[in-house]
PDB file of C-alpha atoms in Angstrom:
ATOM      1  CA  UNK A  24      11.901   0.076  23.824  1.00 51.00           C
ATOM      2  CA  UNK A  25      11.879  -3.563  23.749  1.00 56.00           C
ATOM      3  CA  UNK A  26       9.292  -5.432  21.812  1.00 69.00           C
ATOM      4  CA  UNK A  27       8.991  -9.143  22.152  1.00 80.00           C
ATOM      5  CA  UNK A  28       8.203 -10.747  18.841  1.00 86.00           C
ATOM      6  CA  UNK A  29       6.961 -14.218  18.489  1.00 86.00           C
ATOM      7  CA  UNK A  30       9.107 -16.864  16.676  1.00 88.00           C
ATOM      8  CA  UNK A  31       6.517 -16.801  13.926  1.00 91.00           C
ATOM      9  CA  UNK A  32       6.909 -13.013  13.593  1.00 90.00           C
ATOM     10  CA  UNK A  33      10.707 -13.130  13.695  1.00 89.00           C
ATOM     11  CA  UNK A  34      10.664 -15.761  10.850  1.00 90.00           C
ATOM     12  CA  UNK A  35       8.424 -13.522   8.931  1.00 91.00           C
ATOM     13  CA  UNK A  36      10.922 -10.652   9.156  1.00 90.00           C
ATOM     14  CA  UNK A  37      13.613 -12.892   7.771  1.00 90.00           C
ATOM     15  CA  UNK A  38      11.309 -13.900   4.894  1.00 91.00           C
ATOM     16  CA  UNK A  39      10.578 -10.165   4.139  1.00 91.00           C
ATOM     17  CA  UNK A  40      14.426  -9.502   4.246  1.00 89.00           C
ATOM     18  CA  UNK A  41      15.028 -12.369   1.799  1.00 88.00           C
ATOM     19  CA  UNK A  42      12.276 -11.241  -0.599  1.00 87.00           C
ATOM     20  CA  UNK A  43      13.501  -7.641  -0.662  1.00 84.00           C
ATOM     21  CA  UNK A  44      17.140  -8.804  -1.018  1.00 83.00           C
ATOM     22  CA  UNK A  45      16.278 -11.019  -3.897  1.00 81.00           C
ATOM     23  CA  UNK A  46      14.404  -8.317  -5.702  1.00 74.00           C
ATOM     24  CA  UNK A  47      16.913  -5.578  -5.267  1.00 70.00           C
ATOM     25  CA  UNK A  48      19.499  -7.905  -6.960  1.00 66.00           C
ATOM     26  CA  UNK A  49      17.236  -8.382  -9.953  1.00 54.00           C
ATOM     27  CA  UNK A  50      16.472  -4.796 -11.100  1.00 50.00           C
ATOM     28  CA  UNK A  51      17.234  -1.201 -10.649  1.00 51.00           C
ATOM     29  CA  UNK A  52      14.213  -0.514  -8.429  1.00 46.00           C
ATOM     30  CA  UNK A  53      15.060   3.270  -8.580  1.00 50.00           C
ATOM     31  CA  UNK A  54      14.598   3.273 -12.380  1.00 52.00           C
ATOM     32  CA  UNK A  55      11.220   4.649 -13.282  1.00 49.00           C
ATOM     33  CA  UNK A  56      10.919   2.355 -16.230  1.00 49.00           C
ATOM     34  CA  UNK A  57      11.345  -0.714 -14.011  1.00 47.00           C
ATOM     35  CA  UNK A  58       9.605   0.375 -10.800  1.00 54.00           C
ATOM     36  CA  UNK A  59       6.252  -0.963 -12.120  1.00 61.00           C
ATOM     37  CA  UNK A  60       7.978  -4.238 -12.862  1.00 66.00           C
ATOM     38  CA  UNK A  61       9.389  -4.381  -9.288  1.00 79.00           C
ATOM     39  CA  UNK A  62       5.980  -3.722  -7.741  1.00 85.00           C
ATOM     40  CA  UNK A  63       4.301  -6.408  -9.866  1.00 85.00           C
ATOM     41  CA  UNK A  64       7.155  -8.766  -8.937  1.00 84.00           C
ATOM     42  CA  UNK A  65       7.070  -8.352  -5.139  1.00 87.00           C
ATOM     43  CA  UNK A  66       3.430  -7.981  -4.511  1.00 91.00           C
ATOM     44  CA  UNK A  67       2.395 -11.560  -5.225  1.00 92.00           C
ATOM     45  CA  UNK A  68       5.460 -12.722  -3.281  1.00 90.00           C
ATOM     46  CA  UNK A  69       4.385 -10.520  -0.296  1.00 93.00           C
ATOM     47  CA  UNK A  70       0.882 -11.986  -0.665  1.00 93.00           C
ATOM     48  CA  UNK A  71       2.315 -15.408   0.129  1.00 93.00           C
ATOM     49  CA  UNK A  72       3.270 -13.934   3.600  1.00 92.00           C
ATOM     50  CA  UNK A  73       0.999 -11.996   6.115  1.00 92.00           C
ATOM     51  CA  UNK A  74       2.630  -8.647   4.963  1.00 92.00           C
ATOM     52  CA  UNK A  75      -0.171  -7.191   2.825  1.00 93.00           C
ATOM     53  CA  UNK A  76      -2.903  -8.259   5.362  1.00 91.00           C
ATOM     54  CA  UNK A  77      -1.350  -6.784   8.534  1.00 88.00           C
ATOM     55  CA  UNK A  78      -3.408  -3.934   9.729  1.00 84.00           C
ATOM     56  CA  UNK A  79      -6.236  -4.713   7.410  1.00 85.00           C
ATOM     57  CA  UNK A  80      -7.485  -7.979   8.701  1.00 84.00           C
ATOM     58  CA  UNK A  81      -6.603 -10.258  11.669  1.00 83.00           C
ATOM     59  CA  UNK A  82      -3.644 -12.608  11.179  1.00 87.00           C
ATOM     60  CA  UNK A  83      -3.208 -15.465  13.662  1.00 88.00           C
ATOM     61  CA  UNK A  84       0.046 -15.187  15.672  1.00 85.00           C
ATOM     62  CA  UNK A  85       0.752 -11.584  14.625  1.00 85.00           C
ATOM     63  CA  UNK A  86       0.570  -8.366  16.528  1.00 79.00           C
ATOM     64  CA  UNK A  87      -0.913  -6.686  13.524  1.00 73.00           C
ATOM     65  CA  UNK A  88       0.355  -3.055  13.250  1.00 81.00           C
ATOM     66  CA  UNK A  89       3.482  -3.575  15.387  1.00 85.00           C
ATOM     67  CA  UNK A  90       4.519  -6.524  13.185  1.00 87.00           C
ATOM     68  CA  UNK A  91       3.590  -4.504  10.098  1.00 88.00           C
ATOM     69  CA  UNK A  92       5.764  -1.622  11.230  1.00 89.00           C
ATOM     70  CA  UNK A  93       8.772  -3.893  11.998  1.00 89.00           C
ATOM     71  CA  UNK A  94       8.357  -5.696   8.740  1.00 90.00           C
ATOM     72  CA  UNK A  95       8.141  -2.326   6.765  1.00 91.00           C
ATOM     73  CA  UNK A  96      11.372  -1.209   8.501  1.00 92.00           C
ATOM     74  CA  UNK A  97      13.114  -4.385   7.444  1.00 90.00           C
ATOM     75  CA  UNK A  98      11.838  -3.931   3.877  1.00 89.00           C
ATOM     76  CA  UNK A  99      12.629  -0.256   3.685  1.00 90.00           C
ATOM     77  CA  UNK A 100      16.148  -0.767   4.804  1.00 88.00           C
ATOM     78  CA  UNK A 101      16.797  -2.643   1.588  1.00 84.00           C
ATOM     79  CA  UNK A 102      14.340  -0.907  -0.895  1.00 84.00           C
ATOM     80  CA  UNK A 103      12.901   2.401   0.551  1.00 86.00           C
ATOM     81  CA  UNK A 104      11.126   3.423  -2.674  1.00 85.00           C
ATOM     82  CA  UNK A 105       9.718   0.113  -3.288  1.00 86.00           C
ATOM     83  CA  UNK A 106       8.610  -0.151   0.269  1.00 90.00           C
ATOM     84  CA  UNK A 107       6.840   3.115   0.170  1.00 91.00           C
ATOM     85  CA  UNK A 108       5.009   2.034  -2.927  1.00 91.00           C
ATOM     86  CA  UNK A 109       3.819  -1.190  -1.379  1.00 92.00           C
ATOM     87  CA  UNK A 110       2.806   0.531   1.748  1.00 93.00           C
ATOM     88  CA  UNK A 111       0.873   3.184  -0.120  1.00 92.00           C
ATOM     89  CA  UNK A 112      -0.988   0.382  -2.039  1.00 94.00           C
ATOM     90  CA  UNK A 113      -1.603  -1.960   0.792  1.00 92.00           C
ATOM     91  CA  UNK A 114      -1.945   0.128   3.909  1.00 89.00           C
ATOM     92  CA  UNK A 115      -3.073   3.569   2.692  1.00 91.00           C
ATOM     93  CA  UNK A 116      -5.229   2.761  -0.325  1.00 93.00           C
ATOM     94  CA  UNK A 117      -6.187  -0.568   1.174  1.00 93.00           C
ATOM     95  CA  UNK A 118      -7.179   0.982   4.584  1.00 90.00           C
ATOM     96  CA  UNK A 119      -9.271   3.640   2.828  1.00 91.00           C
ATOM     97  CA  UNK A 120     -10.880   1.036   0.778  1.00 92.00           C
ATOM     98  CA  UNK A 121     -11.575  -1.162   3.747  1.00 91.00           C
ATOM     99  CA  UNK A 122     -13.050   1.803   5.691  1.00 91.00           C
ATOM    100  CA  UNK A 123     -15.016   3.608   3.135  1.00 91.00           C
ATOM    101  CA  UNK A 124     -15.421   1.309   0.242  1.00 91.00           C
ATOM    102  CA  UNK A 125     -18.757  -0.311  -0.447  1.00 92.00           C
ATOM    103  CA  UNK A 126     -19.153  -4.097  -0.696  1.00 94.00           C
ATOM    104  CA  UNK A 127     -18.756  -4.196  -4.434  1.00 93.00           C
ATOM    105  CA  UNK A 128     -15.475  -2.153  -4.306  1.00 91.00           C
ATOM    106  CA  UNK A 129     -14.110  -4.277  -1.504  1.00 92.00           C
ATOM    107  CA  UNK A 130     -14.906  -7.470  -3.360  1.00 92.00           C
ATOM    108  CA  UNK A 131     -13.516  -6.034  -6.690  1.00 91.00           C
ATOM    109  CA  UNK A 132     -10.438  -4.354  -5.298  1.00 94.00           C
ATOM    110  CA  UNK A 133      -9.488  -5.116  -1.731  1.00 92.00           C
ATOM    111  CA  UNK A 134      -9.172  -8.871  -2.277  1.00 91.00           C
ATOM    112  CA  UNK A 135      -6.911  -8.266  -5.265  1.00 94.00           C
ATOM    113  CA  UNK A 136      -4.834  -5.688  -3.221  1.00 94.00           C
ATOM    114  CA  UNK A 137      -4.375  -8.312  -0.543  1.00 93.00           C
ATOM    115  CA  UNK A 138      -3.474 -11.057  -3.010  1.00 94.00           C
ATOM    116  CA  UNK A 139      -0.924  -8.846  -4.697  1.00 93.00           C
ATOM    117  CA  UNK A 140      -2.768  -8.734  -8.024  1.00 94.00           C
ATOM    118  CA  UNK A 141      -3.432  -5.021  -7.988  1.00 94.00           C
ATOM    119  CA  UNK A 142      -1.478  -1.795  -7.217  1.00 95.00           C
ATOM    120  CA  UNK A 143      -3.581   1.005  -5.653  1.00 94.00           C
ATOM    121  CA  UNK A 144      -2.955   4.720  -5.147  1.00 93.00           C
ATOM    122  CA  UNK A 145      -4.672   7.497  -3.130  1.00 89.00           C
ATOM    123  CA  UNK A 146      -4.846  10.956  -4.604  1.00 87.00           C
ATOM    124  CA  UNK A 147      -5.124  13.196  -1.589  1.00 80.00           C
ATOM    125  CA  UNK A 148      -2.486  16.007  -1.698  1.00 76.00           C
ATOM    126  CA  UNK A 149      -3.449  19.316  -3.033  1.00 71.00           C
ATOM    127  CA  UNK A 150      -1.545  22.571  -3.532  1.00 73.00           C
ATOM    128  CA  UNK A 151      -3.421  24.397  -0.704  1.00 66.00           C
ATOM    129  CA  UNK A 152      -3.085  21.589   1.939  1.00 63.00           C
ATOM    130  CA  UNK A 153      -1.436  23.122   4.970  1.00 60.00           C
ATOM    131  CA  UNK A 154      -1.272  22.896   8.741  1.00 58.00           C
ATOM    132  CA  UNK A 155      -4.554  24.718   9.026  1.00 60.00           C
ATOM    133  CA  UNK A 156      -6.216  21.821   7.140  1.00 56.00           C
ATOM    134  CA  UNK A 157      -7.931  24.032   4.557  1.00 64.00           C
ATOM    135  CA  UNK A 158     -10.655  22.260   2.757  1.00 72.00           C
ATOM    136  CA  UNK A 159      -9.763  20.201  -0.341  1.00 74.00           C
ATOM    137  CA  UNK A 160     -10.768  21.896  -3.657  1.00 79.00           C
ATOM    138  CA  UNK A 161     -11.262  18.776  -5.693  1.00 81.00           C
ATOM    139  CA  UNK A 162     -14.972  17.941  -6.198  1.00 84.00           C
ATOM    140  CA  UNK A 163     -16.905  14.916  -7.469  1.00 85.00           C
ATOM    141  CA  UNK A 164     -20.400  14.994  -8.976  1.00 90.00           C
ATOM    142  CA  UNK A 165     -22.587  12.050  -9.954  1.00 90.00           C
ATOM    143  CA  UNK A 166     -23.381  11.908 -13.610  1.00 93.00           C
ATOM    144  CA  UNK A 167     -25.517   8.847 -14.326  1.00 93.00           C
ATOM    145  CA  UNK A 168     -23.479   5.808 -13.677  1.00 89.00           C
ATOM    146  CA  UNK A 169     -20.228   7.666 -13.285  1.00 89.00           C
ATOM    147  CA  UNK A 170     -18.604  10.383 -11.155  1.00 85.00           C
ATOM    148  CA  UNK A 171     -17.001  13.516 -12.804  1.00 90.00           C
ATOM    149  CA  UNK A 172     -13.989  14.662 -10.747  1.00 85.00           C
ATOM    150  CA  UNK A 173     -12.735  18.119 -11.074  1.00 87.00           C
ATOM    151  CA  UNK A 174      -9.474  19.474  -9.393  1.00 83.00           C
ATOM    152  CA  UNK A 175      -5.737  18.851  -9.140  1.00 82.00           C
ATOM    153  CA  UNK A 176      -3.762  16.478  -7.015  1.00 80.00           C
ATOM    154  CA  UNK A 177       0.003  16.247  -6.461  1.00 78.00           C
ATOM    155  CA  UNK A 178       2.457  13.854  -5.023  1.00 80.00           C
ATOM    156  CA  UNK A 179       0.399  10.688  -5.675  1.00 85.00           C
ATOM    157  CA  UNK A 180       2.522   7.823  -4.879  1.00 88.00           C
ATOM    158  CA  UNK A 181       2.098   4.964  -7.447  1.00 90.00           C
ATOM    159  CA  UNK A 182       0.070   7.090  -9.775  1.00 87.00           C
ATOM    160  CA  UNK A 183       2.062   5.987 -12.868  1.00 88.00           C
ATOM    161  CA  UNK A 184       1.866   2.337 -12.169  1.00 90.00           C
ATOM    162  CA  UNK A 185      -1.526   2.028 -10.303  1.00 92.00           C
ATOM    163  CA  UNK A 186      -4.309  -0.163 -11.611  1.00 94.00           C
ATOM    164  CA  UNK A 187      -6.842   1.768  -9.501  1.00 92.00           C
ATOM    165  CA  UNK A 188      -6.685   5.266  -7.957  1.00 90.00           C
ATOM    166  CA  UNK A 189      -8.958   6.585  -5.157  1.00 88.00           C
ATOM    167  CA  UNK A 190      -9.448  10.290  -5.142  1.00 85.00           C
ATOM    168  CA  UNK A 191     -10.153  12.235  -1.850  1.00 78.00           C
TER     169      UNK A 191
END
């Protein structure tokens, strides 16, 4: 397939390539001890571009998800694990928050996700999840001004470095 990107989008892809290239030369981004550093380093830099906002809010001159996908492909070619962490924070956690969060949560967390100040994670996977889509076993119960969560999640991308985790 042939996609015609605008000059603005093309320049954006070059900027993403430059950011990822610069970061991969600074630290071993596969090292668990430095992965949090890498995320905290690149998120504010990505926030200076449309990267974190694509797919979550309109960006003038960009084709939204198509541009986001092409930018992620550029990013992941240089730093696949780091790209996965950024995508989970911005697009998976960010989209869940944008869709189901209340006004206070959006004001507290979504703006900080989009500005690169916060790392998010979504705890979704469970042991029994399968192609039949069995129900999730994790439960949440209101207890005064808090929610008590009971259950087990697995494969939570960003869990060790997240500032905030949403549980499904």
